Amino acid sequence: MWMSGKISEKNVKLKRAYERPMDSDGKRVLVDRLWPRGVRKTDAAIDYWVKELAPSTELRRWFAHDPSRWEEFRRRYAAEIEAHREEFDRLRDLALKSPITLVYAARDETHNDAVVLRELLLAHRYNAPSRCKERRRLT
C-alpha cells in the first residue's frame, strides 16, 4: 500500500538501546550495523534491524563520534542512504502507518546516525505517483 504525505515528528522517536523499551515506542527499529554491546536481544525488544541503513563500517570508523566531523558525516551518510532507497522507503512506509522509535547505541545523543536518519525521514515527502508507475512496470 503506497501512502502519501509527510511523517509527523511525533511518529519518529529516538532512543538509546540501553533505555528500557516502552509501549509508547511503537515499532522499535535498530539502526546500527552492530548489535549494541551488553544488550540481550530479549531485553531490547527490537522489531526490525535495518543494517542496510546503518553507516558503512568505513564511514563509522572515520566519524568515530567526533563532533568536529558531524557535518561531513551527515552529508556522507545521507549519500549512503540514497544508495539504499528501497530500505529507506520501507522504513518511511512504516513511519507513515504508525509510530516508530529509531534505536541506537551511541553515547552522544545529538551526533549519531539515528539523528540523521530521523531528519531524512521527516524531511522527505513521499512521491506516491512515481512509485506506483514503477511498481506497475515491474509486475
Backbone as CSV, one residue per row, in Angstrom:
resi,resn,N_x,N_y,N_z,CA_x,CA_y,CA_z,C_x,C_y,C_z
1,MET,0.848,-1.180,0.000,0.000,0.000,0.000,0.892,1.242,0.000
2,TRP,0.717,2.100,-0.963,1.508,3.321,-1.057,0.765,4.445,-0.375
3,MET,1.443,5.149,0.463,0.838,6.263,1.184,1.555,7.537,0.778
4,SER,0.835,8.623,0.822,1.478,9.889,0.509,1.437,10.769,1.740
5,GLY,2.231,11.821,1.709,2.226,12.747,2.821,3.561,12.819,3.512
6,LYS,3.541,13.542,4.593,4.751,13.789,5.360,4.608,13.103,6.714
7,ILE,5.685,12.592,7.214,5.681,11.914,8.504,5.649,12.949,9.615
8,SER,4.816,12.716,10.602,4.726,13.596,11.766,5.956,13.404,12.653
9,GLU,6.444,14.497,13.223,7.610,14.421,14.122,7.365,13.471,15.282
10,LYS,6.138,13.430,15.781,5.848,12.560,16.928,5.839,11.084,16.536
11,ASN,5.839,10.794,15.230,5.840,9.406,14.774,7.233,8.789,14.687
12,VAL,8.275,9.607,14.820,9.639,9.082,14.752,10.412,9.566,15.974
13,LYS,10.609,8.651,16.916,11.340,8.977,18.142,12.734,8.364,18.092
14,LEU,13.589,8.837,18.961,14.946,8.315,19.099,15.131,7.788,20.513
15,LYS,15.872,6.694,20.631,16.102,6.129,21.958,17.373,5.288,21.943
16,ARG,18.150,5.423,22.996,19.346,4.588,23.130,18.938,3.147,23.410
17,ALA,19.722,2.226,22.929,19.445,0.802,23.111,19.494,0.403,24.582
18,TYR,20.127,1.225,25.404,20.290,0.908,26.818,19.130,1.418,27.668
19,GLU,18.198,2.130,27.045,16.999,2.595,27.746,15.926,1.513,27.662
20,ARG,15.104,1.449,28.692,14.062,0.428,28.752,13.002,0.644,27.668
21,PRO,12.631,-0.428,26.959,11.548,-0.313,25.971,10.228,0.030,26.661
22,MET,9.388,0.790,25.959,8.069,1.146,26.483,7.036,0.935,25.381
23,ASP,5.793,0.727,25.772,4.724,0.552,24.792,4.613,1.763,23.874
24,SER,4.884,2.947,24.398,4.771,4.181,23.605,5.838,4.280,22.507
25,ASP,6.828,3.383,22.515,7.865,3.393,21.480,7.305,3.028,20.106
26,GLY,6.206,2.324,20.067,5.715,1.814,18.787,6.657,0.727,18.307
27,LYS,6.860,0.644,17.006,7.801,-0.337,16.453,9.218,0.147,16.722
28,ARG,10.029,-0.732,17.295,11.414,-0.391,17.627,12.332,-0.878,16.509
29,VAL,13.097,0.071,15.946,13.936,-0.215,14.780,15.394,0.065,15.135
30,LEU,16.198,-0.986,15.193,17.630,-0.810,15.451,18.287,-0.314,14.172
31,VAL,19.003,0.804,14.261,19.591,1.427,13.072,21.117,1.344,13.040
32,ASP,21.700,0.548,13.908,23.149,0.363,13.936,23.530,-0.900,13.168
33,ARG,24.728,-0.913,12.621,25.219,-2.089,11.895,25.583,-3.213,12.865
34,LEU,26.039,-2.849,14.051,26.443,-3.836,15.057,25.418,-3.876,16.183
35,TRP,25.220,-5.069,16.750,24.317,-5.188,17.887,24.932,-4.438,19.077
36,PRO,24.120,-3.697,19.841,24.644,-2.930,20.987,25.312,-3.840,22.029
37,ARG,26.503,-3.473,22.406,27.284,-4.248,23.359,26.560,-4.358,24.702
38,GLY,26.464,-5.582,25.208,25.893,-5.816,26.530,24.373,-5.824,26.592
39,VAL,23.702,-5.728,25.454,22.233,-5.716,25.440,21.735,-7.070,24.942
40,ARG,20.918,-7.726,25.756,20.337,-9.006,25.338,19.199,-8.750,24.360
41,LYS,19.088,-9.608,23.371,18.052,-9.432,22.352,16.657,-9.432,22.957
42,THR,16.438,-10.246,23.958,15.116,-10.281,24.587,14.816,-8.979,25.328
43,ASP,15.826,-8.343,25.885,15.633,-7.086,26.617,15.454,-5.891,25.681
44,ALA,16.013,-5.972,24.490,15.984,-4.838,23.561,14.620,-4.647,22.905
45,ALA,13.853,-5.712,22.774,12.520,-5.659,22.149,12.558,-4.976,20.779
46,ILE,13.516,-5.376,19.960,13.668,-4.805,18.621,12.710,-5.510,17.662
47,ASP,11.926,-4.722,16.933,11.005,-5.278,15.937,11.676,-5.439,14.577
48,TYR,12.557,-4.499,14.232,13.254,-4.521,12.944,14.700,-4.081,13.157
49,TRP,15.593,-4.706,12.416,17.005,-4.320,12.436,17.383,-3.975,10.998
50,VAL,17.596,-2.702,10.723,17.865,-2.240,9.357,19.360,-1.964,9.167
51,LYS,20.144,-3.025,9.139,21.596,-2.899,8.968,21.955,-2.164,7.678
52,GLU,21.113,-2.366,6.639,21.389,-1.749,5.337,21.376,-0.227,5.414
53,LEU,20.631,0.322,6.371,20.547,1.778,6.506,21.558,2.338,7.503
54,ALA,22.331,1.477,8.111,23.366,1.936,9.041,24.550,2.479,8.240
55,PRO,25.316,3.386,8.829,26.515,3.877,8.129,27.463,2.714,7.823
56,SER,28.157,2.806,6.719,29.139,1.775,6.371,30.206,1.714,7.464
57,THR,30.876,0.589,7.522,31.951,0.426,8.506,33.006,1.511,8.317
58,GLU,33.332,1.807,7.068,34.348,2.828,6.777,33.915,4.199,7.291
59,LEU,32.662,4.556,7.019,32.166,5.864,7.463,32.095,5.920,8.984
60,ARG,31.620,4.858,9.596,31.510,4.810,11.058,32.887,4.983,11.706
61,ARG,33.876,4.292,11.168,35.236,4.398,11.721,35.817,5.791,11.493
62,TRP,35.580,6.360,10.306,36.088,7.700,10.018,35.475,8.721,10.976
63,PHE,34.170,8.649,11.177,33.469,9.609,12.037,33.919,9.480,13.490
64,ALA,33.956,8.259,14.000,34.396,7.985,15.376,33.715,8.889,16.408
65,HIS,32.492,9.301,16.118,31.694,10.165,17.007,32.418,11.456,17.382
66,ASP,33.175,11.978,16.433,33.896,13.235,16.612,32.984,14.378,16.146
67,PRO,32.478,15.204,17.080,31.563,16.286,16.700,32.125,17.232,15.637
68,SER,33.444,17.365,15.549,34.018,18.250,14.531,33.828,17.682,13.119
69,ARG,33.511,16.406,13.011,33.271,15.771,11.712,31.779,15.603,11.418
70,TRP,30.928,16.149,12.276,29.487,15.934,12.193,28.875,16.331,10.849
71,GLU,29.134,17.534,10.386,28.509,17.998,9.140,28.917,17.134,7.952
72,GLU,30.184,16.786,7.882,30.653,15.925,6.791,30.070,14.519,6.930
73,PHE,29.956,14.021,8.154,29.324,12.718,8.389,27.884,12.731,7.888
74,ARG,27.149,13.776,8.228,25.748,13.878,7.796,25.649,13.818,6.273
75,ARG,26.512,14.547,5.601,26.489,14.574,4.139,26.803,13.193,3.554
76,ARG,27.859,12.570,4.052,28.263,11.252,3.534,27.223,10.179,3.855
77,TYR,26.673,10.245,5.051,25.680,9.243,5.451,24.407,9.382,4.618
78,ALA,23.981,10.595,4.350,22.800,10.806,3.501,23.033,10.209,2.109
79,ALA,24.238,10.333,1.583,24.563,9.744,0.278,24.502,8.221,0.346
80,GLU,24.964,7.645,1.444,24.881,6.189,1.597,23.428,5.727,1.664
81,ILE,22.605,6.468,2.364,21.190,6.101,2.466,20.534,6.149,1.091
82,GLU,20.883,7.134,0.294,20.321,7.248,-1.059,20.611,5.991,-1.878
83,ALA,21.735,5.357,-1.617,22.087,4.126,-2.329,21.238,2.931,-1.877
84,HIS,20.518,3.099,-0.773,19.646,2.037,-0.242,18.211,2.539,-0.199
85,ARG,17.775,3.057,-1.301,16.465,3.711,-1.397,15.294,2.796,-1.020
86,GLU,15.343,1.532,-1.440,14.241,0.612,-1.134,14.062,0.440,0.366
87,GLU,15.160,0.230,1.071,15.088,0.053,2.519,14.588,1.329,3.195
88,PHE,15.071,2.474,2.711,14.625,3.756,3.261,13.122,3.920,3.048
89,ASP,12.643,3.591,1.855,11.213,3.720,1.565,10.373,2.782,2.433
90,ARG,10.882,1.581,2.696,10.147,0.660,3.586,10.046,1.241,4.994
91,LEU,11.131,1.852,5.457,11.109,2.470,6.784,10.139,3.648,6.798
92,ARG,10.114,4.427,5.728,9.151,5.534,5.621,7.722,5.018,5.646
93,ASP,7.456,3.938,4.918,6.111,3.345,4.928,5.698,3.003,6.354
94,LEU,6.607,2.396,7.082,6.328,2.012,8.464,6.019,3.241,9.314
95,ALA,6.817,4.297,9.173,6.625,5.520,9.964,5.358,6.273,9.567
96,LEU,4.926,6.119,8.333,3.676,6.756,7.905,2.466,6.062,8.517
97,LYS,2.593,4.769,8.774,1.470,3.976,9.288,1.338,4.041,10.803
98,SER,2.476,4.100,11.500,2.433,4.038,12.963,3.713,4.617,13.554
99,PRO,3.688,4.916,14.842,4.899,5.444,15.487,6.043,4.428,15.455
100,ILE,7.254,4.942,15.273,8.449,4.103,15.346,9.468,4.788,16.252
101,THR,10.360,3.991,16.788,11.483,4.516,17.559,12.762,3.986,16.931
102,LEU,13.625,4.898,16.524,14.925,4.528,15.983,15.856,4.294,17.166
103,VAL,16.328,3.080,17.289,17.142,2.669,18.432,18.611,2.641,18.008
104,TYR,19.467,3.226,18.851,20.898,3.323,18.548,21.695,3.103,19.827
105,ALA,22.988,2.807,19.682,23.830,2.522,20.840,24.747,3.674,21.246
106,ALA,24.949,4.640,20.391,25.912,5.723,20.650,25.617,6.457,21.958
107,ARG,26.680,6.881,22.631,26.521,7.670,23.864,26.049,9.088,23.563
108,ASP,26.567,9.639,22.481,26.239,11.011,22.094,24.838,11.033,21.483
109,GLU,23.926,11.687,22.154,22.528,11.690,21.725,22.229,12.698,20.622
110,THR,23.181,13.559,20.293,22.939,14.561,19.249,23.778,14.354,17.991
111,HIS,24.838,13.566,18.084,25.716,13.321,16.937,25.799,11.819,16.674
112,ASN,24.750,11.266,16.080,24.750,9.844,15.752,23.890,9.587,14.520
113,ASP,24.008,8.397,13.971,23.315,8.066,12.727,21.796,8.120,12.844
114,ALA,21.240,7.788,13.995,19.784,7.823,14.164,19.247,9.247,14.002
115,VAL,19.999,10.229,14.459,19.593,11.635,14.320,19.482,11.999,12.836
116,VAL,20.470,11.602,12.055,20.464,11.903,10.619,19.318,11.173,9.932
117,LEU,19.147,9.908,10.254,18.082,9.121,9.635,16.712,9.713,9.948
118,ARG,16.515,10.151,11.179,15.245,10.788,11.556,15.026,12.073,10.750
119,GLU,16.071,12.892,10.644,15.969,14.134,9.861,15.541,13.837,8.426
120,LEU,16.142,12.819,7.830,15.820,12.467,6.445,14.392,11.944,6.319
121,LEU,13.967,11.144,7.276,12.592,10.626,7.245,11.580,11.759,7.345
122,LEU,11.842,12.714,8.225,10.899,13.811,8.432,10.921,14.820,7.290
123,ALA,12.051,14.976,6.635,12.182,15.994,5.589,11.683,15.530,4.233
124,HIS,11.683,14.242,4.011,11.398,13.719,2.677,9.912,13.476,2.485
125,ARG,9.366,14.076,1.450,7.950,13.860,1.115,7.860,12.678,0.159
126,TYR,6.945,11.804,0.440,6.738,10.611,-0.376,6.171,10.980,-1.731
127,ASN,6.699,10.413,-2.771,6.234,10.701,-4.127,5.427,9.507,-4.633
128,ALA,4.196,9.389,-4.179,3.372,8.224,-4.475,3.133,7.981,-5.959
129,PRO,2.789,8.974,-6.782,2.505,8.683,-8.186,3.672,8.027,-8.923
130,SER,4.880,8.522,-8.767,6.003,7.926,-9.485,6.300,6.527,-8.973
131,ARG,6.123,6.301,-7.684,6.350,4.969,-7.124,5.355,3.976,-7.705
132,CYS,4.109,4.381,-7.860,3.086,3.492,-8.404,3.415,3.125,-9.848
133,LYS,3.896,4.067,-10.637,4.278,3.778,-12.017,5.398,2.750,-12.047
134,GLU,6.395,2.920,-11.173,7.497,1.965,-11.113,6.968,0.582,-10.791
135,ARG,6.056,0.509,-9.866,5.528,-0.775,-9.434,4.796,-1.460,-10.586
136,ARG,4.005,-0.718,-11.345,3.274,-1.298,-12.469,4.233,-1.868,-13.510
137,ARG,5.323,-1.184,-13.746,6.284,-1.669,-14.741,6.929,-2.974,-14.305
138,LEU,7.120,-3.145,-13.012,7.793,-4.338,-12.515,6.894,-5.565,-12.518
139,THR,5.593,-5.395,-12.492,4.689,-6.552,-12.422,4.157,-6.959,-13.758
